[in-house]
mmCIF file of C-alpha atoms in Angstrom:
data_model
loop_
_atom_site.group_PDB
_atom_site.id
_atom_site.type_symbol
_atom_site.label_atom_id
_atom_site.label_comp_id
_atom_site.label_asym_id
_atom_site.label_seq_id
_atom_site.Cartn_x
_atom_site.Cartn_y
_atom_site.Cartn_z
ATOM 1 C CA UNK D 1 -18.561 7.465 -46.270
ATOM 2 C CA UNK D 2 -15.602 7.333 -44.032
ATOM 3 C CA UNK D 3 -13.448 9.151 -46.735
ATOM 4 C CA UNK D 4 -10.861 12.319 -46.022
ATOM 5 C CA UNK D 5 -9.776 13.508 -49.618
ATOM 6 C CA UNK D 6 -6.632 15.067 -50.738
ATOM 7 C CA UNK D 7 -5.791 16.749 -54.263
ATOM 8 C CA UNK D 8 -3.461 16.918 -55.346
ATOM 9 C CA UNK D 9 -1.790 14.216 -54.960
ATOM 10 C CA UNK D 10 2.075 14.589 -55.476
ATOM 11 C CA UNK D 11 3.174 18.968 -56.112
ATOM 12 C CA UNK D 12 6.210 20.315 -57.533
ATOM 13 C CA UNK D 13 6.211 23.729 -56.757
ATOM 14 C CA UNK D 14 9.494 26.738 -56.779
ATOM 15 C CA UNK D 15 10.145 28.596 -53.952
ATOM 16 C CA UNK D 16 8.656 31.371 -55.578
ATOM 17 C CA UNK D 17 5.499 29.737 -56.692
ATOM 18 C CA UNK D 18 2.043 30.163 -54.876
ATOM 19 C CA UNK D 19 -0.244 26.662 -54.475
ATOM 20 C CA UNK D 20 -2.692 25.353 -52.265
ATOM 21 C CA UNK D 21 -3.491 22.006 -50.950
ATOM 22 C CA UNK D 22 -7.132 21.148 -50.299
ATOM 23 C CA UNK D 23 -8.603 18.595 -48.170
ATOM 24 C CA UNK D 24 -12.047 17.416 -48.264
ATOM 25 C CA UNK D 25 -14.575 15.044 -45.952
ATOM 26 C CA UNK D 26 -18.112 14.262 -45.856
ATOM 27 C CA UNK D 27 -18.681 12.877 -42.763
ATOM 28 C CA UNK D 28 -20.300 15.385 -40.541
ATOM 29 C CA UNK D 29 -17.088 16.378 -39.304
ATOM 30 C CA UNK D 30 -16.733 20.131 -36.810
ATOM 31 C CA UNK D 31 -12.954 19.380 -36.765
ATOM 32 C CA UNK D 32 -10.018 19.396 -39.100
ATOM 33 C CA UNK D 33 -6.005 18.943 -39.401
ATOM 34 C CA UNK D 34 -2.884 19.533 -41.067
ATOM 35 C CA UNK D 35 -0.115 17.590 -40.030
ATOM 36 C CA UNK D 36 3.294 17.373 -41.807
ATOM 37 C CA UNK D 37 5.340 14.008 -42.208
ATOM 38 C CA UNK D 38 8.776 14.239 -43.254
ATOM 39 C CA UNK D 39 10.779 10.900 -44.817
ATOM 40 C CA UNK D 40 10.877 8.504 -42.210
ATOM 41 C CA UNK D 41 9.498 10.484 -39.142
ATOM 42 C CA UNK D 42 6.267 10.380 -37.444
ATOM 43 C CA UNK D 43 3.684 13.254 -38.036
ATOM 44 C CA UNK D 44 3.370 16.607 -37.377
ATOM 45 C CA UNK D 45 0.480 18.547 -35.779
ATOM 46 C CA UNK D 46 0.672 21.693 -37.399
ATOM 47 C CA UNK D 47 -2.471 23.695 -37.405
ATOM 48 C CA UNK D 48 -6.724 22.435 -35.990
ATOM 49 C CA UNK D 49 -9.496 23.736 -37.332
ATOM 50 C CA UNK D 50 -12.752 23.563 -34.976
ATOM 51 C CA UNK D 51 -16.416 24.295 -36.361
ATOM 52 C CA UNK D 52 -14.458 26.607 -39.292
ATOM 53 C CA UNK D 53 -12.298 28.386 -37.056
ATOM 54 C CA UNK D 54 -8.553 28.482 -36.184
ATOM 55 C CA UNK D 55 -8.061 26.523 -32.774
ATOM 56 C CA UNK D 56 -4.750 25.408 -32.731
ATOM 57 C CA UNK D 57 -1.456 26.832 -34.760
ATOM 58 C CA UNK D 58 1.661 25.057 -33.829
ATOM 59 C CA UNK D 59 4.053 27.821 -34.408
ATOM 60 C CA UNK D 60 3.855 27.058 -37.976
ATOM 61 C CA UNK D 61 6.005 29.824 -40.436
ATOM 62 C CA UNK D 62 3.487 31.935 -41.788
ATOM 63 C CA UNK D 63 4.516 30.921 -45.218
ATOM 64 C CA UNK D 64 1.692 28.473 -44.820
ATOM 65 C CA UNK D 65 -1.766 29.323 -44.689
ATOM 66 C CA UNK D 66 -4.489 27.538 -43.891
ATOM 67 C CA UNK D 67 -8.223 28.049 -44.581
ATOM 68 C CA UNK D 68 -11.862 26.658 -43.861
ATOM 69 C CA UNK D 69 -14.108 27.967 -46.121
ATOM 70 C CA UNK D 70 -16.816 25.861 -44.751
ATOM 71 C CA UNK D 71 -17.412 22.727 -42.802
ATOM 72 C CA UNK D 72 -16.357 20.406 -45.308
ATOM 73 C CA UNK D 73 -13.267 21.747 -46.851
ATOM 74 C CA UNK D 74 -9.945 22.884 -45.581
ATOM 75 C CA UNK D 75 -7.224 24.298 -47.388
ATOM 76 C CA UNK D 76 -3.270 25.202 -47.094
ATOM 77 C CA UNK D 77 -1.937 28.128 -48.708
ATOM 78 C CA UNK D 78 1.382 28.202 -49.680
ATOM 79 C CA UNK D 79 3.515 30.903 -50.759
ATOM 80 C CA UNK D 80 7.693 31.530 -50.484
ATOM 81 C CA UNK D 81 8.385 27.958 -49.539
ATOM 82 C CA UNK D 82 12.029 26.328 -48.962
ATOM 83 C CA UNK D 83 13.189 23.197 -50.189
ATOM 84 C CA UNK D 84 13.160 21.913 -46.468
ATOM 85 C CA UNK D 85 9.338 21.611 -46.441
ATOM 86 C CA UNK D 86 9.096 19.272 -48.964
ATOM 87 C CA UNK D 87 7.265 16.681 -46.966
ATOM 88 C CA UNK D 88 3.877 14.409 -46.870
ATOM 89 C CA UNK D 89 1.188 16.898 -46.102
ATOM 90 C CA UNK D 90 -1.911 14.974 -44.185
ATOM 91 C CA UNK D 91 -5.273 16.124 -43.686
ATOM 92 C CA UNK D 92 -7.359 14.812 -41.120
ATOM 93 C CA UNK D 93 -10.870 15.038 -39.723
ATOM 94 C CA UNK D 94 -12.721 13.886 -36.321
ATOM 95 C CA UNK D 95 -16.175 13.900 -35.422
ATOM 96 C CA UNK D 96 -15.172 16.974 -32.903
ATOM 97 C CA UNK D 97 -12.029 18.655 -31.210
ATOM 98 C CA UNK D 98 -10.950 17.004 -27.637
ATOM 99 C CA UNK D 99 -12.535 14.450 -26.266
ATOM 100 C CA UNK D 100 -16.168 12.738 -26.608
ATOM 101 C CA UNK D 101 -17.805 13.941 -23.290
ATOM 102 C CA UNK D 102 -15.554 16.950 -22.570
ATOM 103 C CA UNK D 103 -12.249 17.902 -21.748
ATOM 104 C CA UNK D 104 -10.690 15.858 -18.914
ATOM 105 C CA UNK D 105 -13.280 13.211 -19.248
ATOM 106 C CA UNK D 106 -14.333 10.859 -22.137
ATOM 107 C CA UNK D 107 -12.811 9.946 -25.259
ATOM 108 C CA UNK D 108 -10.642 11.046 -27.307
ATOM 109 C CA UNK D 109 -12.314 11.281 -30.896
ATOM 110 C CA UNK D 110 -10.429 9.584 -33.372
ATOM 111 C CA UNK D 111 -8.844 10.968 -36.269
ATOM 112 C CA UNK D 112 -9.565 10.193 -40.070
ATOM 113 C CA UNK D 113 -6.551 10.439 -42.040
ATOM 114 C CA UNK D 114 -6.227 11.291 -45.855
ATOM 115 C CA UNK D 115 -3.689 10.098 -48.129
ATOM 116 C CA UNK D 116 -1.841 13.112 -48.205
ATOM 117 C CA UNK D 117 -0.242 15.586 -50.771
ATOM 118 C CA UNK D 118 3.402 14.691 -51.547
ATOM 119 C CA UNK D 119 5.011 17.874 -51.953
ATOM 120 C CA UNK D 120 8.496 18.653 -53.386
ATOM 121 C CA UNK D 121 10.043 22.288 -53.187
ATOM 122 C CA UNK D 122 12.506 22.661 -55.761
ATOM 123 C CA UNK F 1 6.503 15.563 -20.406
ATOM 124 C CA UNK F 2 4.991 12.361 -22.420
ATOM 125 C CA UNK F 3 7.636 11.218 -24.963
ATOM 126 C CA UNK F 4 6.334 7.392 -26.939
ATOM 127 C CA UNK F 5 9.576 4.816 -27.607
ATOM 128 C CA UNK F 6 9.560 2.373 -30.782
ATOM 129 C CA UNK F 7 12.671 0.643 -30.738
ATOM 130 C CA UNK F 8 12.250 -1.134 -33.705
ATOM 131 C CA UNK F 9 12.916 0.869 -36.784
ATOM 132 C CA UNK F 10 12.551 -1.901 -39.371
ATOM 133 C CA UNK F 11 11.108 -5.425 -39.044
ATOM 134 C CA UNK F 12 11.620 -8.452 -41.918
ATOM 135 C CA UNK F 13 9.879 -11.622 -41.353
ATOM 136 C CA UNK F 14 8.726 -14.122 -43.723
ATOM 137 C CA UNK F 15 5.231 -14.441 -44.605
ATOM 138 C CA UNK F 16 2.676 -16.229 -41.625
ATOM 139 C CA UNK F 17 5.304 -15.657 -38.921
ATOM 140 C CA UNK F 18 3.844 -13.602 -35.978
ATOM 141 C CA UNK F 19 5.613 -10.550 -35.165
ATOM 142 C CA UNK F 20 5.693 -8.374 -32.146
ATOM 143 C CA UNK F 21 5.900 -4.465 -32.703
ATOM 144 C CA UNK F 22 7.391 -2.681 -29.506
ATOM 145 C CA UNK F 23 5.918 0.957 -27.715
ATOM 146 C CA UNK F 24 7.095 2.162 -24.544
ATOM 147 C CA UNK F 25 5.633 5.551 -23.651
ATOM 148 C CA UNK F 26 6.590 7.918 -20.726
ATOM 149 C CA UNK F 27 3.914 10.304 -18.795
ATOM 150 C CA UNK F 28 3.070 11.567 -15.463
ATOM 151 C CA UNK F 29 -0.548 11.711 -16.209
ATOM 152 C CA UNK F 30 -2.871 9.518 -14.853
ATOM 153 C CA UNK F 31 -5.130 9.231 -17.073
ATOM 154 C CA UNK F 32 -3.968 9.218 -21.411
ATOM 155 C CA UNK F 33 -4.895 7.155 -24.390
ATOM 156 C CA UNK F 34 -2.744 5.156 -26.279
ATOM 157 C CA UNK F 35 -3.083 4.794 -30.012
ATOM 158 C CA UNK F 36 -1.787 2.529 -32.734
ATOM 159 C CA UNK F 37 -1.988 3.787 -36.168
ATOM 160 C CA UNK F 38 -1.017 1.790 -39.759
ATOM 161 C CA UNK F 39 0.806 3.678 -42.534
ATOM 162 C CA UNK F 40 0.911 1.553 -45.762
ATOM 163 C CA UNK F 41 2.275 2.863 -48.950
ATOM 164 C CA UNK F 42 -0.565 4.264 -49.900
ATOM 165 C CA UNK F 43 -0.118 7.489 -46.916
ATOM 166 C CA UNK F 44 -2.857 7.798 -45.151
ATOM 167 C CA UNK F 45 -2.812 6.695 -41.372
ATOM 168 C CA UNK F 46 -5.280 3.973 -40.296
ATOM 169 C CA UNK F 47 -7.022 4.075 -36.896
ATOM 170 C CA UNK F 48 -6.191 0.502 -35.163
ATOM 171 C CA UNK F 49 -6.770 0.525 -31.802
ATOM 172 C CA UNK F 50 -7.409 3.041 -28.765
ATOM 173 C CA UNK F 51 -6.633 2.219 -25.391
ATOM 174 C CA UNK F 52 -7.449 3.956 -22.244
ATOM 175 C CA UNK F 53 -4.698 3.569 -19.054
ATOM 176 C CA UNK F 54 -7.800 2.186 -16.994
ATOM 177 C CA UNK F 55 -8.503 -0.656 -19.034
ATOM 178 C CA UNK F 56 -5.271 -3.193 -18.613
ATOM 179 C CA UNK F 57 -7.089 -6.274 -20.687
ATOM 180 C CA UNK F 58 -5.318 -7.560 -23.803
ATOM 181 C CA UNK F 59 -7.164 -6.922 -27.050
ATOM 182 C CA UNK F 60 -7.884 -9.500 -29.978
ATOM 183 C CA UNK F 61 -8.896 -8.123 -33.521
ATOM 184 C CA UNK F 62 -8.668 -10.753 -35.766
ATOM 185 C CA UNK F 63 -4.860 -11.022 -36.403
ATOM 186 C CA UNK F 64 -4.110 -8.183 -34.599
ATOM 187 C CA UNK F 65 -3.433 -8.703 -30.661
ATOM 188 C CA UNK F 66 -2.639 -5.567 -28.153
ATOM 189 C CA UNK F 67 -0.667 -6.097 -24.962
ATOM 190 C CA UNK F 68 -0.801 -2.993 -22.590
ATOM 191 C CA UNK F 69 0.916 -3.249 -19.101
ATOM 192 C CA UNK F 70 1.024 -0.008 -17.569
ATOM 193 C CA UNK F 71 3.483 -1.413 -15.198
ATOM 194 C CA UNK F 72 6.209 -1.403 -17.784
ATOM 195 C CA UNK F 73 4.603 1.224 -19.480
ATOM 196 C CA UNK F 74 4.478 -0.630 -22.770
ATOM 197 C CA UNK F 75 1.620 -1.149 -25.233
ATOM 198 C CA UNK F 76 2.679 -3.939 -27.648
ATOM 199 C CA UNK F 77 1.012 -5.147 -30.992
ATOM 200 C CA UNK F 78 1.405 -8.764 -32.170
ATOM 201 C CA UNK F 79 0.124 -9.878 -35.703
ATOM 202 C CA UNK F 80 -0.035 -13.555 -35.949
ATOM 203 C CA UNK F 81 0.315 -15.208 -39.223
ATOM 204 C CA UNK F 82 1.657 -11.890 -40.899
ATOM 205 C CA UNK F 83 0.693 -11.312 -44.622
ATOM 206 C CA UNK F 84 1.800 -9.289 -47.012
ATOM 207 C CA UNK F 85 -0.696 -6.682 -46.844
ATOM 208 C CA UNK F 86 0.506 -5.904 -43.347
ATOM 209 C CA UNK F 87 3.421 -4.439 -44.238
ATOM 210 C CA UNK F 88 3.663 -0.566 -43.974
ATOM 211 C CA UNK F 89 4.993 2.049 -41.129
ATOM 212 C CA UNK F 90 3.014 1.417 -37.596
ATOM 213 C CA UNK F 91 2.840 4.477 -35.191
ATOM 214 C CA UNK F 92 2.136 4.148 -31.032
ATOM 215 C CA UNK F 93 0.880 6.861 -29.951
ATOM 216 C CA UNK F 94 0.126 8.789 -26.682
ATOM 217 C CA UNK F 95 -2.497 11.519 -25.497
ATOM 218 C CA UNK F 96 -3.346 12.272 -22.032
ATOM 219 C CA UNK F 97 -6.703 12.867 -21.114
ATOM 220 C CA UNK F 98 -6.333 16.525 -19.620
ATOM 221 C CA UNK F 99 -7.991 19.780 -20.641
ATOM 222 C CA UNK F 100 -5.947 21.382 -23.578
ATOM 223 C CA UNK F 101 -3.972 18.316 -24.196
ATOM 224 C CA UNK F 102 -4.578 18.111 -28.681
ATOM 225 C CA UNK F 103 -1.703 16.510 -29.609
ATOM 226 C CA UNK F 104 -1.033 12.830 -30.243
ATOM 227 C CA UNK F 105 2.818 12.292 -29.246
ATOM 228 C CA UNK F 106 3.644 9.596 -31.806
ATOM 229 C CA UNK F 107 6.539 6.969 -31.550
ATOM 230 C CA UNK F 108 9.089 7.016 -34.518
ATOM 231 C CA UNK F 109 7.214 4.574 -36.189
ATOM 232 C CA UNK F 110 8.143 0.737 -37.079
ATOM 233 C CA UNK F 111 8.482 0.120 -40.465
ATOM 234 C CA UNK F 112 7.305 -3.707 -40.810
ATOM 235 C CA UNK F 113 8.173 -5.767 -43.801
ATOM 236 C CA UNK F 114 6.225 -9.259 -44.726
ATOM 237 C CA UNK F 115 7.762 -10.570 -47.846
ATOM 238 C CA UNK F 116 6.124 -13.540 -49.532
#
């Protein structure tokens, strides 16, 4: 199983409203991603989850909130959000953070992309 | 600072022509990966190829060829006899092989059409 999940799909959500996106893989993986694609531009990096904890948080507002309640699963809270973050939100997973066989030596692990939440802000 | 080029924003070809998708990257490191991911309709990004800047050899997958030269500092991807189902967004990408270094720096993308 070489499968990164998304629900939901597509979101319509107020600026007011509260919503989360999950994000789900069975593949054994210790690290996890949120990137953000807007229309027509490459992705994002915005936040790396490694073995369940926060590793990397690209200056992200804190108007999104993200959350790994256990190896498998990793959420993005979202509360108070503007109409300029409607955007493709992508989860993805590798087998670890870095690289295989260390920093500054191996390979990089690659990165299993979902199909992403399409996310409107009205 | 690495920064990843793709000239081409939008490619149209017919249908079993080949077609040559541009990436020019910039870095000072020595040592990075380069990356080529497929974006169909469908969202998700789709692993293709990595390369490290060590390994200069052309790659053959099938359809799918890879020309790196690190003296131009370009990474090319051909797909000979083009179908239909290649069309979608392809991102080159970049990541140097240093301690810290997360990020993929990703081209613009190319946004290839086949039509039947």
């Amino acid at each position: 199983d070489t499968e990164v999940t998304q629900t939901p799909k597509h979101l319509v959500m107020g600026m007011t409203n509260k919503k989360s996106l999950k994000c789900e893989q069975h593949m054994g993986h210790r690290a996890m991603y949120w990137y953000k694609q807007k229309a027509k531009k490459p992705p994002e990096l915005m936040f790396v989850y490694s073995y369940e904890k926060l590793s990397i948080n690209e200056s992200v507002p804190s108007r999104f909130s993200p959350e790994c309640p256990n190896s498998s699963l990793l959420n993005l809270h979202l509360h108070a959000l503007q109409p300029e973050d409607s955007a493709l939100y992508l989860c993805a997973s590798s087998q670890g953070q870095g690289n295989r066989g260390g920093f500054g030596a191996g390979v990089p692990y690659e990165q299993y992309f979902g199909p992403g939440t399409r996310l409107t802000v009205t | 600072a690495q920064k990843v080029t793709q000239a081409q924003t939008e490619i149209s070809v017919v249908e079993k022509e080949d077609v040559t998708l541009d990436c020019v990257y910039e870095t000072r490191d020595t040592t990075y990966y380069l990356f080529w991911y497929k974006q169909p309709p469908s969202g998700e990004l789709v692993f293709l190829i990595r390369r490290n800047s060590f390994d200069e050899q052309n790659e053959i997958s099938g359809r799918y060829s890879w020309n790196f030269q690190k003296s131009t500092s370009s990474f090319n991807f051909t797909i000979t006899a083009s179908q239909v189902v290649d069309s979608a967004v392809y991102f080159c990408a970049l990541r140097p092989l240093i301690q810290g270094a997360q990020k993929l720096v990703f081209g613009q993308g190319t946004r290839l059409t086949i039509n039947p």
